[in-house]
JSON list of C-alpha atoms in Angstrom, two decimals:
[
{"chain": "A", "resi": 1, "resn": "GLN", "atom": "CA", "xyz": [77.68, 84.97, 111.93]},
{"chain": "A", "resi": 2, "resn": "VAL", "atom": "CA", "xyz": [80.48, 84.35, 113.97]},
{"chain": "A", "resi": 3, "resn": "GLN", "atom": "CA", "xyz": [79.93, 82.70, 117.06]},
{"chain": "A", "resi": 4, "resn": "LEU", "atom": "CA", "xyz": [82.22, 82.51, 120.20]},
{"chain": "A", "resi": 5, "resn": "VAL", "atom": "CA", "xyz": [81.28, 81.18, 123.42]},
{"chain": "A", "resi": 6, "resn": "GLU", "atom": "CA", "xyz": [83.45, 81.19, 127.15]},
{"chain": "A", "resi": 7, "resn": "SER", "atom": "CA", "xyz": [83.80, 78.42, 128.88]},
{"chain": "A", "resi": 8, "resn": "GLY", "atom": "CA", "xyz": [86.49, 77.78, 132.40]},
{"chain": "A", "resi": 9, "resn": "GLY", "atom": "CA", "xyz": [84.62, 80.75, 134.44]},
{"chain": "A", "resi": 10, "resn": "GLY", "atom": "CA", "xyz": [84.31, 79.44, 138.53]},
{"chain": "A", "resi": 11, "resn": "LEU", "atom": "CA", "xyz": [85.57, 80.42, 142.24]},
{"chain": "A", "resi": 12, "resn": "VAL", "atom": "CA", "xyz": [88.64, 79.86, 143.10]},
{"chain": "A", "resi": 13, "resn": "GLN", "atom": "CA", "xyz": [90.89, 80.89, 146.29]},
{"chain": "A", "resi": 14, "resn": "ALA", "atom": "CA", "xyz": [93.66, 83.68, 145.67]},
{"chain": "A", "resi": 15, "resn": "GLY", "atom": "CA", "xyz": [96.52, 82.77, 144.54]},
{"chain": "A", "resi": 16, "resn": "GLY", "atom": "CA", "xyz": [95.54, 79.44, 142.44]},
{"chain": "A", "resi": 17, "resn": "SER", "atom": "CA", "xyz": [95.04, 79.24, 138.97]},
{"chain": "A", "resi": 18, "resn": "LEU", "atom": "CA", "xyz": [91.93, 78.75, 136.37]},
{"chain": "A", "resi": 19, "resn": "ARG", "atom": "CA", "xyz": [92.06, 78.22, 131.41]},
{"chain": "A", "resi": 20, "resn": "LEU", "atom": "CA", "xyz": [89.18, 80.10, 130.26]},
{"chain": "A", "resi": 21, "resn": "SER", "atom": "CA", "xyz": [88.30, 78.45, 127.05]},
{"chain": "A", "resi": 22, "resn": "CYS", "atom": "CA", "xyz": [86.58, 80.31, 123.71]},
{"chain": "A", "resi": 23, "resn": "ALA", "atom": "CA", "xyz": [85.50, 78.26, 121.34]},
{"chain": "A", "resi": 24, "resn": "ALA", "atom": "CA", "xyz": [85.23, 79.87, 118.03]},
{"chain": "A", "resi": 25, "resn": "SER", "atom": "CA", "xyz": [82.80, 79.17, 114.80]},
{"chain": "A", "resi": 26, "resn": "GLY", "atom": "CA", "xyz": [81.65, 80.30, 111.93]},
{"chain": "A", "resi": 27, "resn": "ARG", "atom": "CA", "xyz": [84.96, 81.06, 109.84]},
{"chain": "A", "resi": 28, "resn": "THR", "atom": "CA", "xyz": [88.12, 80.39, 109.79]},
{"chain": "A", "resi": 29, "resn": "PHE", "atom": "CA", "xyz": [89.49, 80.90, 113.27]},
{"chain": "A", "resi": 30, "resn": "SER", "atom": "CA", "xyz": [93.53, 81.07, 112.06]},
{"chain": "A", "resi": 31, "resn": "ARG", "atom": "CA", "xyz": [93.18, 84.40, 109.43]},
{"chain": "A", "resi": 32, "resn": "TYR", "atom": "CA", "xyz": [91.19, 86.64, 112.82]},
{"chain": "A", "resi": 33, "resn": "ALA", "atom": "CA", "xyz": [93.31, 88.21, 115.98]},
{"chain": "A", "resi": 34, "resn": "MET", "atom": "CA", "xyz": [91.61, 86.90, 119.37]},
{"chain": "A", "resi": 35, "resn": "GLY", "atom": "CA", "xyz": [91.04, 89.09, 122.79]},
{"chain": "A", "resi": 36, "resn": "TRP", "atom": "CA", "xyz": [90.10, 88.24, 126.29]},
{"chain": "A", "resi": 37, "resn": "PHE", "atom": "CA", "xyz": [88.60, 91.76, 128.07]},
{"chain": "A", "resi": 38, "resn": "ARG", "atom": "CA", "xyz": [86.85, 92.01, 131.77]},
{"chain": "A", "resi": 39, "resn": "GLN", "atom": "CA", "xyz": [84.11, 94.13, 133.13]},
{"chain": "A", "resi": 40, "resn": "THR", "atom": "CA", "xyz": [82.93, 94.38, 136.06]},
{"chain": "A", "resi": 41, "resn": "PRO", "atom": "CA", "xyz": [79.57, 96.18, 137.18]},
{"chain": "A", "resi": 42, "resn": "GLY", "atom": "CA", "xyz": [80.07, 100.34, 136.21]},
{"chain": "A", "resi": 43, "resn": "LYS", "atom": "CA", "xyz": [82.50, 99.77, 135.09]},
{"chain": "A", "resi": 44, "resn": "GLU", "atom": "CA", "xyz": [84.15, 100.21, 131.26]},
{"chain": "A", "resi": 45, "resn": "ARG", "atom": "CA", "xyz": [84.90, 96.55, 129.52]},
{"chain": "A", "resi": 46, "resn": "GLU", "atom": "CA", "xyz": [88.79, 96.51, 130.29]},
{"chain": "A", "resi": 47, "resn": "PHE", "atom": "CA", "xyz": [91.36, 94.78, 128.70]},
{"chain": "A", "resi": 48, "resn": "VAL", "atom": "CA", "xyz": [92.87, 91.34, 129.14]},
{"chain": "A", "resi": 49, "resn": "ALA", "atom": "CA", "xyz": [95.11, 90.18, 125.98]},
{"chain": "A", "resi": 50, "resn": "VAL", "atom": "CA", "xyz": [94.85, 89.36, 123.01]},
{"chain": "A", "resi": 51, "resn": "ILE", "atom": "CA", "xyz": [97.43, 87.15, 120.32]},
{"chain": "A", "resi": 52, "resn": "SER", "atom": "CA", "xyz": [97.29, 87.44, 116.40]},
{"chain": "A", "resi": 53, "resn": "ARG", "atom": "CA", "xyz": [96.96, 85.70, 113.63]},
{"chain": "A", "resi": 54, "resn": "SER", "atom": "CA", "xyz": [101.22, 84.97, 114.35]},
{"chain": "A", "resi": 55, "resn": "SER", "atom": "CA", "xyz": [101.09, 83.70, 117.50]},
{"chain": "A", "resi": 56, "resn": "ASN", "atom": "CA", "xyz": [102.50, 87.53, 119.25]},
{"chain": "A", "resi": 57, "resn": "THR", "atom": "CA", "xyz": [100.52, 88.51, 122.55]},
{"chain": "A", "resi": 58, "resn": "TYR", "atom": "CA", "xyz": [99.80, 91.63, 124.38]},
{"chain": "A", "resi": 59, "resn": "TYR", "atom": "CA", "xyz": [98.83, 91.68, 127.97]},
{"chain": "A", "resi": 60, "resn": "ALA", "atom": "CA", "xyz": [97.56, 94.70, 130.01]},
{"chain": "A", "resi": 61, "resn": "ASP", "atom": "CA", "xyz": [99.77, 95.28, 132.56]},
{"chain": "A", "resi": 62, "resn": "SER", "atom": "CA", "xyz": [97.60, 93.97, 134.76]},
{"chain": "A", "resi": 63, "resn": "VAL", "atom": "CA", "xyz": [97.90, 90.73, 134.41]},
{"chain": "A", "resi": 64, "resn": "LYS", "atom": "CA", "xyz": [101.07, 90.46, 132.45]},
{"chain": "A", "resi": 65, "resn": "GLY", "atom": "CA", "xyz": [104.00, 88.04, 134.02]},
{"chain": "A", "resi": 66, "resn": "ARG", "atom": "CA", "xyz": [100.36, 85.77, 136.06]},
{"chain": "A", "resi": 67, "resn": "PHE", "atom": "CA", "xyz": [97.89, 85.39, 132.61]},
{"chain": "A", "resi": 68, "resn": "THR", "atom": "CA", "xyz": [98.77, 83.98, 130.00]},
{"chain": "A", "resi": 69, "resn": "ILE", "atom": "CA", "xyz": [97.10, 83.50, 125.83]},
{"chain": "A", "resi": 70, "resn": "SER", "atom": "CA", "xyz": [96.98, 80.90, 123.49]},
{"chain": "A", "resi": 71, "resn": "ARG", "atom": "CA", "xyz": [95.64, 80.23, 120.71]},
{"chain": "A", "resi": 72, "resn": "ALA", "atom": "CA", "xyz": [94.65, 76.58, 119.67]},
{"chain": "A", "resi": 73, "resn": "ASN", "atom": "CA", "xyz": [93.86, 77.48, 115.34]},
{"chain": "A", "resi": 74, "resn": "ALA", "atom": "CA", "xyz": [92.99, 73.55, 114.89]},
{"chain": "A", "resi": 75, "resn": "LYS", "atom": "CA", "xyz": [90.05, 73.85, 116.80]},
{"chain": "A", "resi": 76, "resn": "ASN", "atom": "CA", "xyz": [89.47, 77.07, 116.55]},
{"chain": "A", "resi": 77, "resn": "THR", "atom": "CA", "xyz": [89.52, 77.50, 120.35]},
{"chain": "A", "resi": 78, "resn": "VAL", "atom": "CA", "xyz": [91.17, 80.58, 121.87]},
{"chain": "A", "resi": 79, "resn": "TYR", "atom": "CA", "xyz": [92.58, 79.43, 125.71]},
{"chain": "A", "resi": 80, "resn": "LEU", "atom": "CA", "xyz": [93.43, 82.17, 128.87]},
{"chain": "A", "resi": 81, "resn": "GLN", "atom": "CA", "xyz": [95.22, 80.32, 131.33]},
{"chain": "A", "resi": 82, "resn": "MET", "atom": "CA", "xyz": [95.65, 83.00, 135.01]},
{"chain": "A", "resi": 83, "resn": "ASN", "atom": "CA", "xyz": [97.81, 82.43, 137.32]},
{"chain": "A", "resi": 84, "resn": "SER", "atom": "CA", "xyz": [97.94, 83.72, 140.80]},
{"chain": "A", "resi": 85, "resn": "LEU", "atom": "CA", "xyz": [94.28, 84.75, 140.89]},
{"chain": "A", "resi": 86, "resn": "LYS", "atom": "CA", "xyz": [94.04, 87.48, 143.11]},
{"chain": "A", "resi": 87, "resn": "PRO", "atom": "CA", "xyz": [90.86, 89.24, 143.60]},
{"chain": "A", "resi": 88, "resn": "GLU", "atom": "CA", "xyz": [90.90, 92.06, 141.81]},
{"chain": "A", "resi": 89, "resn": "ASP", "atom": "CA", "xyz": [90.91, 89.73, 138.63]},
{"chain": "A", "resi": 90, "resn": "THR", "atom": "CA", "xyz": [86.57, 89.14, 139.72]},
{"chain": "A", "resi": 91, "resn": "ALA", "atom": "CA", "xyz": [85.20, 90.28, 136.65]},
{"chain": "A", "resi": 92, "resn": "VAL", "atom": "CA", "xyz": [82.74, 88.57, 133.75]},
{"chain": "A", "resi": 93, "resn": "TYR", "atom": "CA", "xyz": [86.06, 87.62, 130.89]},
{"chain": "A", "resi": 94, "resn": "TYR", "atom": "CA", "xyz": [84.59, 87.61, 126.68]},
{"chain": "A", "resi": 95, "resn": "CYS", "atom": "CA", "xyz": [86.68, 86.82, 124.87]},
{"chain": "A", "resi": 96, "resn": "ALA", "atom": "CA", "xyz": [86.40, 88.67, 121.39]},
{"chain": "A", "resi": 97, "resn": "THR", "atom": "CA", "xyz": [87.09, 88.98, 117.84]},
{"chain": "A", "resi": 98, "resn": "PRO", "atom": "CA", "xyz": [86.71, 91.65, 114.45]},
{"chain": "A", "resi": 99, "resn": "ASP", "atom": "CA", "xyz": [85.16, 91.44, 111.93]},
{"chain": "A", "resi": 100, "resn": "LYS", "atom": "CA", "xyz": [88.55, 92.46, 109.33]},
{"chain": "A", "resi": 101, "resn": "TYR", "atom": "CA", "xyz": [91.99, 91.62, 108.77]},
{"chain": "A", "resi": 102, "resn": "TYR", "atom": "CA", "xyz": [94.91, 92.72, 110.33]},
{"chain": "A", "resi": 103, "resn": "SER", "atom": "CA", "xyz": [98.75, 92.25, 109.51]},
{"chain": "A", "resi": 104, "resn": "GLY", "atom": "CA", "xyz": [99.72, 89.75, 111.42]},
{"chain": "A", "resi": 105, "resn": "ASP", "atom": "CA", "xyz": [101.73, 91.51, 114.22]},
{"chain": "A", "resi": 106, "resn": "TYR", "atom": "CA", "xyz": [98.70, 93.78, 114.88]},
{"chain": "A", "resi": 107, "resn": "LEU", "atom": "CA", "xyz": [97.88, 93.36, 117.96]},
{"chain": "A", "resi": 108, "resn": "PRO", "atom": "CA", "xyz": [94.18, 95.34, 118.95]},
{"chain": "A", "resi": 109, "resn": "SER", "atom": "CA", "xyz": [93.56, 95.86, 122.27]},
{"chain": "A", "resi": 110, "resn": "GLY", "atom": "CA", "xyz": [90.54, 98.59, 122.08]},
{"chain": "A", "resi": 111, "resn": "PRO", "atom": "CA", "xyz": [87.62, 96.74, 122.59]},
{"chain": "A", "resi": 112, "resn": "TYR", "atom": "CA", "xyz": [86.39, 99.04, 119.70]},
{"chain": "A", "resi": 113, "resn": "GLU", "atom": "CA", "xyz": [88.65, 97.68, 117.44]},
{"chain": "A", "resi": 114, "resn": "TYR", "atom": "CA", "xyz": [86.64, 93.84, 117.65]},
{"chain": "A", "resi": 115, "resn": "ASP", "atom": "CA", "xyz": [82.75, 92.73, 116.55]},
{"chain": "A", "resi": 116, "resn": "TYR", "atom": "CA", "xyz": [81.36, 89.67, 117.12]},
{"chain": "A", "resi": 117, "resn": "TRP", "atom": "CA", "xyz": [81.54, 89.36, 121.61]},
{"chain": "A", "resi": 118, "resn": "GLY", "atom": "CA", "xyz": [81.20, 85.71, 123.54]},
{"chain": "A", "resi": 119, "resn": "GLN", "atom": "CA", "xyz": [78.32, 85.43, 126.29]},
{"chain": "A", "resi": 120, "resn": "GLY", "atom": "CA", "xyz": [81.38, 86.18, 128.61]},
{"chain": "A", "resi": 121, "resn": "THR", "atom": "CA", "xyz": [82.09, 83.88, 131.50]},
{"chain": "A", "resi": 122, "resn": "GLN", "atom": "CA", "xyz": [82.11, 84.69, 135.73]},
{"chain": "A", "resi": 123, "resn": "VAL", "atom": "CA", "xyz": [85.26, 84.54, 137.45]},
{"chain": "A", "resi": 124, "resn": "THR", "atom": "CA", "xyz": [85.41, 85.05, 140.89]},
{"chain": "A", "resi": 125, "resn": "VAL", "atom": "CA", "xyz": [88.87, 84.94, 143.43]},
{"chain": "A", "resi": 126, "resn": "SER", "atom": "CA", "xyz": [87.93, 84.66, 146.87]},
{"chain": "A", "resi": 127, "resn": "SER", "atom": "CA", "xyz": [90.11, 86.74, 149.41]}
]
């Protein structure tokens, strides 16, 4: 079974930086896209970023230019580097991966396109 474990969340001041990590196990990591989503109470899960098998990336407009997704296939880990954090970035952040192969240049951004999810890590940005 595929398992995803996020880490790196915490409390940070507005304008600061944080790096989230997601460690994957259970399958060949490099063959699958990996995505990051976030969610606040009462709201739908929101797409943040995705990295494809070919390491192409796509970001939500709200984080473009501030967040960077990357992957270290040898470590079965995907990262989300978050810079210039804003209070509105406060959320539980989840990593996810689909249970299917996509073309190496396909960038799934809908939560319905993902099958496995981590437990989430809380990110809180203070004013």
